[in-house]
Coordinates of C-alpha atoms in Angstrom, one line a residue:
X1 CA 18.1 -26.0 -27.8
X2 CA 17.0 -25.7 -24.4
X3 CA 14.2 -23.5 -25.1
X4 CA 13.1 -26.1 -28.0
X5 CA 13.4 -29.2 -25.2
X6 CA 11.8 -26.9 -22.1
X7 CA 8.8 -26.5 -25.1
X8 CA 8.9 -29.8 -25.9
X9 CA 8.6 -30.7 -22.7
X10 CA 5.6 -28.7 -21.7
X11 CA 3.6 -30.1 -24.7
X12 CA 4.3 -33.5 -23.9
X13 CA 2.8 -33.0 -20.2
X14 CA -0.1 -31.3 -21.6
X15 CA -0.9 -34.2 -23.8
X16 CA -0.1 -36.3 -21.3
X17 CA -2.8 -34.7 -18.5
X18 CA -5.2 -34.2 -21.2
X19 CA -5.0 -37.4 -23.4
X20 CA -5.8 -34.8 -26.9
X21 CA -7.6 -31.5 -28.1
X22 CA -10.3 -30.0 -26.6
X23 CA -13.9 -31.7 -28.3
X24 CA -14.4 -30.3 -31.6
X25 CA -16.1 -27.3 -32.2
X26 CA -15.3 -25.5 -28.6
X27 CA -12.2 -23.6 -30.1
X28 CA -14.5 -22.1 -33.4
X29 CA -17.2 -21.5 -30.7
X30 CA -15.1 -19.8 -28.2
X31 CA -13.4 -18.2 -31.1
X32 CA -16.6 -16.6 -32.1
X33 CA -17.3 -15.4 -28.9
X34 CA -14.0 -13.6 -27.9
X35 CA -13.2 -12.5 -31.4
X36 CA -9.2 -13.0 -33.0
X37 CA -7.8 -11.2 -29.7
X38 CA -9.6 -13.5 -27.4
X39 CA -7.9 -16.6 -27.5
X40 CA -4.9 -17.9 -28.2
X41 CA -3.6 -21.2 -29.0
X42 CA -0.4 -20.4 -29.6
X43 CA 3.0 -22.4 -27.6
X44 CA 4.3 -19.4 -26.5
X45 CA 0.8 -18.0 -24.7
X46 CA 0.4 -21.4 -23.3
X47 CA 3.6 -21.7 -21.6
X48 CA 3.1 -18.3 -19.9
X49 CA -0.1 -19.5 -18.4
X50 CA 1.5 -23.2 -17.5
X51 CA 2.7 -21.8 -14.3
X52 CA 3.5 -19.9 -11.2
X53 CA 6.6 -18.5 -9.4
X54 CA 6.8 -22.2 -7.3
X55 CA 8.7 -25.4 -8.3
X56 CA 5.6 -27.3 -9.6
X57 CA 5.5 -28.9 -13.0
X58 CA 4.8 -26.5 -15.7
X59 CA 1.1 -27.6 -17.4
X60 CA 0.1 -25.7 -20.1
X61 CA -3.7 -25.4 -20.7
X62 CA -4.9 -25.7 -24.4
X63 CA -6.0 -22.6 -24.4
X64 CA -5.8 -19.5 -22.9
X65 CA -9.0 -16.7 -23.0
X66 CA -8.9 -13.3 -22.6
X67 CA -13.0 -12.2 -21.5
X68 CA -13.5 -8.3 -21.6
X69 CA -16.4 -8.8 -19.3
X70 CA -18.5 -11.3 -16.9
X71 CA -21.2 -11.7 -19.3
X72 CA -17.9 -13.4 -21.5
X73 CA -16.7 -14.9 -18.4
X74 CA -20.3 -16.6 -18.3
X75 CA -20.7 -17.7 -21.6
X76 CA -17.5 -19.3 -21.4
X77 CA -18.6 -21.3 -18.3
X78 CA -21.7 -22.3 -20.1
X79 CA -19.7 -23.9 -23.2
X80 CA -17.0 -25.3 -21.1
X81 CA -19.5 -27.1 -19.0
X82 CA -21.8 -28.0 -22.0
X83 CA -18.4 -29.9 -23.2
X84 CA -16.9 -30.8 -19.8
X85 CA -13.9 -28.9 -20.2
X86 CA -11.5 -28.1 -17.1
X87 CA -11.1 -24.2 -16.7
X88 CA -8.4 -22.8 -14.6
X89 CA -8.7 -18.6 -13.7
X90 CA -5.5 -16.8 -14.1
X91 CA -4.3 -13.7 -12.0
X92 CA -1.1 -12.7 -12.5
X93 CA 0.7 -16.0 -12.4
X94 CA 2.5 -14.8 -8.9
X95 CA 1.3 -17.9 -6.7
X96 CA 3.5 -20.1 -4.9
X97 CA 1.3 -23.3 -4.8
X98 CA 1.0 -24.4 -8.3
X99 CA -2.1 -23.4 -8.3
X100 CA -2.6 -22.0 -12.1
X101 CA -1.3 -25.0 -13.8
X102 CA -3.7 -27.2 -16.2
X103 CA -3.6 -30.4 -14.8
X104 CA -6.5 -32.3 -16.8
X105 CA -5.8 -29.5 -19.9
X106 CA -8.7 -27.2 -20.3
X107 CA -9.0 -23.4 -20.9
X108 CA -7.2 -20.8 -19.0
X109 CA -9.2 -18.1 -18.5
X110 CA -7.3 -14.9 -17.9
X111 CA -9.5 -11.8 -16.8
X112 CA -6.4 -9.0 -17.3
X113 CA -8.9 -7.0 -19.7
X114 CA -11.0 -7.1 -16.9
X115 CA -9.2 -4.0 -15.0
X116 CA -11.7 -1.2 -14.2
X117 CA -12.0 0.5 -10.7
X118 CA -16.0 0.1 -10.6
X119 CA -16.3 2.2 -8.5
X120 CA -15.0 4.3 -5.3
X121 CA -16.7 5.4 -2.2
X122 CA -14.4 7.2 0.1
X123 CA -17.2 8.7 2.7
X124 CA -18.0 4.7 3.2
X125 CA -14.5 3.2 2.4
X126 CA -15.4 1.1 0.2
X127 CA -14.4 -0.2 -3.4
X128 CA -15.4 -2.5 -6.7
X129 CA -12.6 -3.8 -8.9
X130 CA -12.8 -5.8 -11.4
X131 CA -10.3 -8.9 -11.6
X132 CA -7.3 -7.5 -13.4
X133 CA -7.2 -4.8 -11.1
X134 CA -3.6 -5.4 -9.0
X135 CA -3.1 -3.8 -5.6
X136 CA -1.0 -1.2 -6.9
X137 CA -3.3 0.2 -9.5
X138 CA -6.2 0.4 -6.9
X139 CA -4.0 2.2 -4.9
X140 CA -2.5 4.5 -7.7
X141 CA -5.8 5.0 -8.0
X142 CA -6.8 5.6 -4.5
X143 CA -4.0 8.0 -3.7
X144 CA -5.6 11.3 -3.4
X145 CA -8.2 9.8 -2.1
X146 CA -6.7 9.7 1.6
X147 CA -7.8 5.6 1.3
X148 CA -6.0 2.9 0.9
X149 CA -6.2 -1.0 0.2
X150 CA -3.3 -2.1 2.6
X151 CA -3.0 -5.9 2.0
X152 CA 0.1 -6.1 0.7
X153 CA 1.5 -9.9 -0.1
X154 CA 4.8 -8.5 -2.0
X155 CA 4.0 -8.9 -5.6
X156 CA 2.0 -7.2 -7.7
X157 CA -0.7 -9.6 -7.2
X158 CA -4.4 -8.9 -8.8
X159 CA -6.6 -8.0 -5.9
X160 CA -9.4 -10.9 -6.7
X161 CA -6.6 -13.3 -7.3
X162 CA -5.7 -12.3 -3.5
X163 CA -9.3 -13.0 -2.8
X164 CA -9.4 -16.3 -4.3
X165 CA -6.0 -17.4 -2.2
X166 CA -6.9 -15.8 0.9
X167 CA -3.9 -13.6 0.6
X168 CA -2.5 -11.4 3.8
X169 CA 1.4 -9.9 3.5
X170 CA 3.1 -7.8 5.8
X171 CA 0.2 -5.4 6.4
X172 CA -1.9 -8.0 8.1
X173 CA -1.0 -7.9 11.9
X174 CA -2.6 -4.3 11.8
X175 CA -5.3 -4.1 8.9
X176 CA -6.4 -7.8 8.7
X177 CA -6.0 -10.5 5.6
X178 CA -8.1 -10.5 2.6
X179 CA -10.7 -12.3 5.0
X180 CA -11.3 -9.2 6.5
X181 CA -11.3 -6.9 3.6
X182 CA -13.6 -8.3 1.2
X183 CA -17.2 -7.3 1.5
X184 CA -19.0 -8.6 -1.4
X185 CA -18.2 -10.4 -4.5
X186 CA -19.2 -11.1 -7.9
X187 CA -18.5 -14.6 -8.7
X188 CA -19.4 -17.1 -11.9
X189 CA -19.9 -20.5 -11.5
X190 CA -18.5 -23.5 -13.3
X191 CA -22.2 -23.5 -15.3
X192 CA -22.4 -20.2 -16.0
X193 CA -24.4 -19.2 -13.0
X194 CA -23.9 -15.5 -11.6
X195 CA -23.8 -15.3 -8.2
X196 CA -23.1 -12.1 -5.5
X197 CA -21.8 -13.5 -2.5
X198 CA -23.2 -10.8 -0.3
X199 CA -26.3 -10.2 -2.4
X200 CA -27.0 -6.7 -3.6
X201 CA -25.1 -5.3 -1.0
X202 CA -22.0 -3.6 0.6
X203 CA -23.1 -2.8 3.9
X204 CA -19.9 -2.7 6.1
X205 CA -21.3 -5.5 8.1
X206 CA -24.1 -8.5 8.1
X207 CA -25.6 -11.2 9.9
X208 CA -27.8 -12.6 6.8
X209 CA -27.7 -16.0 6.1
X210 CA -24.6 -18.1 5.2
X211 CA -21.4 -16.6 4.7
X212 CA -21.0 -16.9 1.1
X213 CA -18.3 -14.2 0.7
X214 CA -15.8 -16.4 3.0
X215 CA -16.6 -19.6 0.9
X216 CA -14.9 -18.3 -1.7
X217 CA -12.4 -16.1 -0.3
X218 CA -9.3 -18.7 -0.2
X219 CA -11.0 -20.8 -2.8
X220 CA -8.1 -21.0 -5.0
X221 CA -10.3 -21.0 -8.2
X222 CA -12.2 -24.6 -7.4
X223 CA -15.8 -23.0 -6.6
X224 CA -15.8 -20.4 -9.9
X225 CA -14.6 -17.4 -11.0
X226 CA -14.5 -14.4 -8.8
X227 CA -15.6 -11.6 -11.5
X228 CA -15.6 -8.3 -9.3
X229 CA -14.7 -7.1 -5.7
X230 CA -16.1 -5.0 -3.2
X231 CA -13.0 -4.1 -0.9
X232 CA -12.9 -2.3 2.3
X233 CA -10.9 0.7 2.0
X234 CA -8.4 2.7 5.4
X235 CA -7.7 5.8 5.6
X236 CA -3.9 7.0 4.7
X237 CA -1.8 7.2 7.9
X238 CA -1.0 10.4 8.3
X239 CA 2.7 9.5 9.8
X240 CA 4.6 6.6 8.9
X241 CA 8.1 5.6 10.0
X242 CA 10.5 2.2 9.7
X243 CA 12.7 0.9 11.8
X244 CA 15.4 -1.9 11.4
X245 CA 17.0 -3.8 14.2
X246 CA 19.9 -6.6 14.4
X247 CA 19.7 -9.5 16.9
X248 CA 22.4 -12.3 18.2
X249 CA 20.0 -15.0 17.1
X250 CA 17.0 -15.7 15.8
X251 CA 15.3 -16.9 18.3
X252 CA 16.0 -13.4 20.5
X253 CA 14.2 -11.9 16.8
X254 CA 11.3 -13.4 17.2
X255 CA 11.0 -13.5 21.3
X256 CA 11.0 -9.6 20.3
X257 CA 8.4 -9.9 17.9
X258 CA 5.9 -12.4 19.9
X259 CA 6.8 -9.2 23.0
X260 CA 5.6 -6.5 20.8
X261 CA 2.5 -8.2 20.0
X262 CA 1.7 -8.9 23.6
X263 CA 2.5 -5.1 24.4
X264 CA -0.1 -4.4 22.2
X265 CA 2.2 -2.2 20.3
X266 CA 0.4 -0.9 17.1
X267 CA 2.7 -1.9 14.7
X268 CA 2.2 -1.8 10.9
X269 CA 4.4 -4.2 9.9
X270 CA 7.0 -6.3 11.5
X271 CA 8.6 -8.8 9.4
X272 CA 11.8 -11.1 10.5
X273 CA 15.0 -11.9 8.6
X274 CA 17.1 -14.9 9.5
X275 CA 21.3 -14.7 8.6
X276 CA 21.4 -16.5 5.3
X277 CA 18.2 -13.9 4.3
X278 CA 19.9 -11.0 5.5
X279 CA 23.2 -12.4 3.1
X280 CA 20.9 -12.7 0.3
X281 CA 19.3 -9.1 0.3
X282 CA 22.7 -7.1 1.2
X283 CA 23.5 -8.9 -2.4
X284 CA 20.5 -8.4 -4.3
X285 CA 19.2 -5.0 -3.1
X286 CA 22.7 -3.0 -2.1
X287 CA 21.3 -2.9 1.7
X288 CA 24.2 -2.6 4.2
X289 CA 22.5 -3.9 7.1
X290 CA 24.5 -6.7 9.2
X291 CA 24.0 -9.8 7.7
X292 CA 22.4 -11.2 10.9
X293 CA 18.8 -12.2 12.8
X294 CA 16.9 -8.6 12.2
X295 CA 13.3 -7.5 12.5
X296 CA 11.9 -4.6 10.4
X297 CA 9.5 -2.1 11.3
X298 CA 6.7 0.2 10.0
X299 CA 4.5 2.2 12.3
X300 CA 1.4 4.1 11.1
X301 CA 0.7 7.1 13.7
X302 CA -1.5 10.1 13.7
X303 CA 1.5 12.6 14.5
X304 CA 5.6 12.3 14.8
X305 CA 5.3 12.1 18.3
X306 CA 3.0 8.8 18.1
X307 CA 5.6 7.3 15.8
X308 CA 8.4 8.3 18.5
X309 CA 6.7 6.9 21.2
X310 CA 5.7 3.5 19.4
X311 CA 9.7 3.6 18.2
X312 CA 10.7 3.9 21.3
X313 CA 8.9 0.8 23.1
X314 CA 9.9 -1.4 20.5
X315 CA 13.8 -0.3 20.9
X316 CA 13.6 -0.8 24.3
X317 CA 11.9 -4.7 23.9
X318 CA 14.3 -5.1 21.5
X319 CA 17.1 -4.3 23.6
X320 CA 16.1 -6.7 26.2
X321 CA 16.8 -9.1 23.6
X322 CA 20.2 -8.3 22.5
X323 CA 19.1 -6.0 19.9
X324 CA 21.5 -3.4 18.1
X325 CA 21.4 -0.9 15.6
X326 CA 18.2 0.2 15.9
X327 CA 17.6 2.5 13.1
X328 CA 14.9 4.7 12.7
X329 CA 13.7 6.5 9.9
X330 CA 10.4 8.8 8.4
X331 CA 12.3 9.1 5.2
X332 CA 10.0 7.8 2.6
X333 CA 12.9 7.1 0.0
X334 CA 14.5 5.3 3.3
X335 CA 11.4 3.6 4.1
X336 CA 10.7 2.8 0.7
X337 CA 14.3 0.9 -0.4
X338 CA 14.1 -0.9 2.8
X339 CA 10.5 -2.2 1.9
X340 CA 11.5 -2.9 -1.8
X341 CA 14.5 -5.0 -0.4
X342 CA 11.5 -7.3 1.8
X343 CA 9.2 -7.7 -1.4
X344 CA 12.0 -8.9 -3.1
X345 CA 13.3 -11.3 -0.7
X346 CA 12.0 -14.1 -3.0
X347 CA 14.1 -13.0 -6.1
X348 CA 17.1 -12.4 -3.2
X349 CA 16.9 -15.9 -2.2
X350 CA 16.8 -17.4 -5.7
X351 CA 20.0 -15.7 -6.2
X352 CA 22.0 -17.6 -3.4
X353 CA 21.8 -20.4 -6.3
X354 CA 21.6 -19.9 -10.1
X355 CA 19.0 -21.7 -12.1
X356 CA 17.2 -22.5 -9.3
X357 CA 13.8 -22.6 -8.7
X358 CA 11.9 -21.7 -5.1
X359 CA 9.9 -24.0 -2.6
X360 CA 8.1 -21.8 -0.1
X361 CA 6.9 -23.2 3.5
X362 CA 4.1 -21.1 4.8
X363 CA 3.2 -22.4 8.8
X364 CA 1.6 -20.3 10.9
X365 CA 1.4 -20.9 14.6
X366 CA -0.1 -18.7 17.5
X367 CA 2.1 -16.0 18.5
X368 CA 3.4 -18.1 22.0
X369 CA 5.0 -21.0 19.9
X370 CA 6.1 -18.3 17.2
X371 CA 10.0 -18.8 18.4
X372 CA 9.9 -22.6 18.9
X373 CA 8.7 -23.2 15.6
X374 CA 11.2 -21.0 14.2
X375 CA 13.8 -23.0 16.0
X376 CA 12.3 -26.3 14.7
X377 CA 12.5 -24.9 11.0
X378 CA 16.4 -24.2 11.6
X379 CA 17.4 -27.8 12.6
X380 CA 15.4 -29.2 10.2
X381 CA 16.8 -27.4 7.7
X382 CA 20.5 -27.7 8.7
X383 CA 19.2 -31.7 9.0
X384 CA 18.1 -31.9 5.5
X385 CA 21.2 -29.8 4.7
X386 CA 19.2 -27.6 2.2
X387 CA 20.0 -23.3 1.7
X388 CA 16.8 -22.0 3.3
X389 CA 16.8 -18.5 4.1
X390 CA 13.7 -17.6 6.2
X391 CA 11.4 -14.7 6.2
X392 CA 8.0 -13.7 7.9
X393 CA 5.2 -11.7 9.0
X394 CA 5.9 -12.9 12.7
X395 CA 3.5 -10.2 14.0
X396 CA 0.8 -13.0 13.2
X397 CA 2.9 -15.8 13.7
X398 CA 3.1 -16.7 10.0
X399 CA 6.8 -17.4 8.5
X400 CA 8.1 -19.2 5.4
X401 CA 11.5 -21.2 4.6
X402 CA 12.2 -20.3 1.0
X403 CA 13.8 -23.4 -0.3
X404 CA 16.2 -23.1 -3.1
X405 CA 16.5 -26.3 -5.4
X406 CA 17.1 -27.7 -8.4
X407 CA 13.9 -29.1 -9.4
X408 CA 15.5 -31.6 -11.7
X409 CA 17.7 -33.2 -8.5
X410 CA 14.8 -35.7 -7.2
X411 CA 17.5 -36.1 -3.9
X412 CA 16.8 -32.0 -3.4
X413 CA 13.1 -31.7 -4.1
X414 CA 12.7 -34.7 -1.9
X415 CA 14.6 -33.0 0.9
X416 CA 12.3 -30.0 0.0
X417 CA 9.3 -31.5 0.3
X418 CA 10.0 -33.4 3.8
X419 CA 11.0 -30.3 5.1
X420 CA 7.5 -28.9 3.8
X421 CA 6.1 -32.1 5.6
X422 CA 7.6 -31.7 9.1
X423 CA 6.7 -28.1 9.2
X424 CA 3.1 -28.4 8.4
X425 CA 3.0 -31.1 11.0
X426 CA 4.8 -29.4 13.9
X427 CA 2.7 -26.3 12.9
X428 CA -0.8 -28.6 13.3
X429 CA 0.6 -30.1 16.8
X430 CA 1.7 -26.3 18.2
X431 CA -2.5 -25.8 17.2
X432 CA -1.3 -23.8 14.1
X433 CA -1.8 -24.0 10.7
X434 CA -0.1 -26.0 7.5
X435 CA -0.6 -22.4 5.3
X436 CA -0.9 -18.8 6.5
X437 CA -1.3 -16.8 3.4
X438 CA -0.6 -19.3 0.2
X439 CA -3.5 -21.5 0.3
X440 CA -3.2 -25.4 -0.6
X441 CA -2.7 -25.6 -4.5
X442 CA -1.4 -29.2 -5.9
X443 CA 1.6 -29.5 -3.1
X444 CA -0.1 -29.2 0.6
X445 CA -3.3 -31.8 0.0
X446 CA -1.7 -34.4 2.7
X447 CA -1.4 -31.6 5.1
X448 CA -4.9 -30.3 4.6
X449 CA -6.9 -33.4 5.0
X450 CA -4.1 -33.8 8.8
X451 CA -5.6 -30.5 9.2
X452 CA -9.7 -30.8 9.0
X453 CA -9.3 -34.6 9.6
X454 CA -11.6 -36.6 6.7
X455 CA -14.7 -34.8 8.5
X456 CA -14.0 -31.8 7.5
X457 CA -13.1 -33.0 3.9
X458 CA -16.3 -34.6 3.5
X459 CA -17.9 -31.7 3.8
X460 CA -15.5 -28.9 2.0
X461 CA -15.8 -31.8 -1.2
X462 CA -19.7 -31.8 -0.5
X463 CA -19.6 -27.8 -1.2
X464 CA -17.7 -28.3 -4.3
X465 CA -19.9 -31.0 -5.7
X466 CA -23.0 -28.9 -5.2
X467 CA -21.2 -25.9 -6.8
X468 CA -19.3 -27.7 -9.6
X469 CA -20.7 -31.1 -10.0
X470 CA -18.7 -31.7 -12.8
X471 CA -15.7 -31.0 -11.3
X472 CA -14.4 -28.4 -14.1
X473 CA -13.1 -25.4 -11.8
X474 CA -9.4 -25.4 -11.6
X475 CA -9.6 -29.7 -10.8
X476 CA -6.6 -31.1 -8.9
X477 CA -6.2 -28.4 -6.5
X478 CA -7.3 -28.0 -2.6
X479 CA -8.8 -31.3 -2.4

């Protein structure tokens, strides 16, 4: 019965954004040029494609299409803009910003057939994917390669999905964001138009023109769809070693943290667990580290002794903080449960309440006002009185409060979203940023326009008007 009602539900919001059908004829037409595997119509397909992993309304498009290639992914464009029908790209559904779901109806394109390595070139470090490519089947791919693709945002995110959100993870504060690891792409526009953003090109740098490739990295979908990637590849570290470490508070945590930077300590990764986060994971991954303020570790070095000797700074700015326990470890099966336990962090949190769903904060300050801000998300939440665990890649000053509600309480996801609100503002006035790594989907449009100020609006809708007059590409979103 609650299946039938969730169901229910969903239709009635679809109608309800889309006031009926798509115009006759598009469904036979797209039919005819997908073939029976295609498209679907059915409820079931729908649903899956009506949302992501955040709290946002579930909007199912009217349907979903499956394109083999860009030449599909084209002709699609071309009909849905001949009809002025919406289309929304699909990834992997693993976004955090409602940024999938059909808001004025339309066709959901998903590109998962799409999933070819294009092509490898380890003597320039470079890479083409197509767009259901995710980042761990480039880099089963890659492995005996000695390369890499090291943006890691925890799921199993497709890589041009990461491109179109401007993805980062826990990789970042060493090998850079999506940003800095897309060279080129291949990207259809809402009429059909084929476009690559770097021209012809994968030179490992440029100065030509306008960056086009950066236009559309962090996109979210709204300027077309990205179709293939040129990536920029690293070599494998040849060591690699974790480290965990406990602290009296989190403020002592991420002092630690904002130190190591400043030391410029070549850490990997260095990510920062408050208590209640700590609780969740013991629980949800068997961990049996102390459920208190902890920072974990990687570092990527060229020999054993490299790995010591960054271990050994860290410990030592740790302990000037209060830290205990340091553990250290090259284990991989160590390295690799400890890792598994971060990714999951999400799922741990969700667990602290049944039935819930999450609401992710994603500021991002400079490093200097990394432990204020972290303070400031603490009373807050204790204010609100809301179960908000907190987790983060503090090594670029970039932390989220993963708020766990019940959607259906209006008193909670009120509470939710003013915590989202105060955040995002205290973030703008420490000179940071309302989203690190998630991008601005349907729930931080407020906080973007406090960010650029109307100026800056003007002109980021001035791009999308010349790019998608119609306003088809993934509309309600960013702006």
């Amino acid at each position: 019965l609650m299946a039938f009602r969730r169901s229910f539900s969903v239709a009635a919001r679809a109608q309800a954004a889309t006031g009926g059908r798509l115009p006759a004829g598009v469904l036979s037409e797209l039919q005819q040029l997908l073939g029976p595997e295609g498209l679907s119509t059915a409820a079931g397909v729908r649903e899956h494609h009506s949302h992501d992993e955040s709290y946002h309304p579930w909007v199912p498009p009217e349907a979903v299409a499956f394109p083999r290639s860009t030449t599909q992914v084209s002709q699609i464009a071309q009909l849905c803009s001949a009809h002025n029908v919406p289309m929304i790209p699909f990834g992997t559904g693993t976004g955090l910003e409602g940024g999938v779901a059909a808001l004025q109806g339309g066709v959901c394109v998903n590109m998962r057939q799409m999933d070819k390595v294009l092509r490898c070139n380890p003597t320039d470090f470079d890479c083409t994917v197509q767009p259901g490519v995710t980042r761990q089947m480039l880099n089963a791919q890659l492995q005996h390669s000695g390369l890499w693709f090291p943006v890691d945002p925890g799921a199993d995110a497709s890589v041009c999905g990461m491109a179109a959100t401007s993805a980062s993870g826990t990789n970042a504060v060493r090998y850079g964001t999506m940003r800095e690891n897309v060279i080129n792409l291949e990207v259809v526009l809402a009429d059909g138009t084929v476009l690559n953003t770097a021209g012809s090109g994968r030179a490992p740098k440029t100065s030509a023109g306008l960056n086009l490739t950066n236009l559309f990295v962090g996109s979210e979908g709204t300027l077309g769809f990205i179709t293939n990637a040129t990536l920029r590849l690293h070599a494998q570290p040849a060591a690699v070693a974790a480290a965990v470490c406990s602290f009296p508070s989190i403020e002592a945590a991420a002092e630690t943290a904002t130190e190591v930077i400043q030391c410029a300590l070549p850490v990997a990764r260095i990510e920062l667990l408050d208590g209640p986060m700590m609780q969740a994971i013991r629980s949800h991954s068997g961990l049996d580290y102390p459920a208190q303020p902890t920072l974990f570790f990687e570092f990527h070095g060229g020999s054993d002794n490299a790995l010591n000797e960054q271990s050994a700074l860290a410990q030592d700015l740790a302990s000037e903080h209060g830290g205990s326990s340091f553990a250290f470890s090259t284990h991989p099966e160590t390295r690799h449960k400890m890792w598994r336990a971060r990714h999951n962090a999400w799922y741990a949190a969700l667990g602290l309440r049944k039935g819930c769903r999450g609401f992710a904060t994603d500021v991002c300050v400079p490093i200097s006002a990394l432990a204020p801000m972290i303070s400031y998300a603490q009373e807050q939440i204790k204010d609100l009185g809301l179960v908000a665990p907190i987790v983060g890649h503090v090594g670029d000053g970039n932390f989220h409060c993963i708020v766990v509600i019940d959607p259906s309480q209006a008193s909670e996801l009120a509470a939710a979203k003013t915590l989202g609100q105060r955040l995002g503002e205290r973030a703008l006035a420490l000179e940071g940023t309302c989203t690190g790594e998630h991008g601005i989907g349907e729930g931080k449009r407020q906080l973007l326009l406090k960010e650029f100020g109307e100026e800056g609006l003007r002109v980021m809708r001035a791009i999308k008007q010349a790019l998608d007059p119609q306003g088809l590409m993934n509309p309600g979103k960013v702006m």
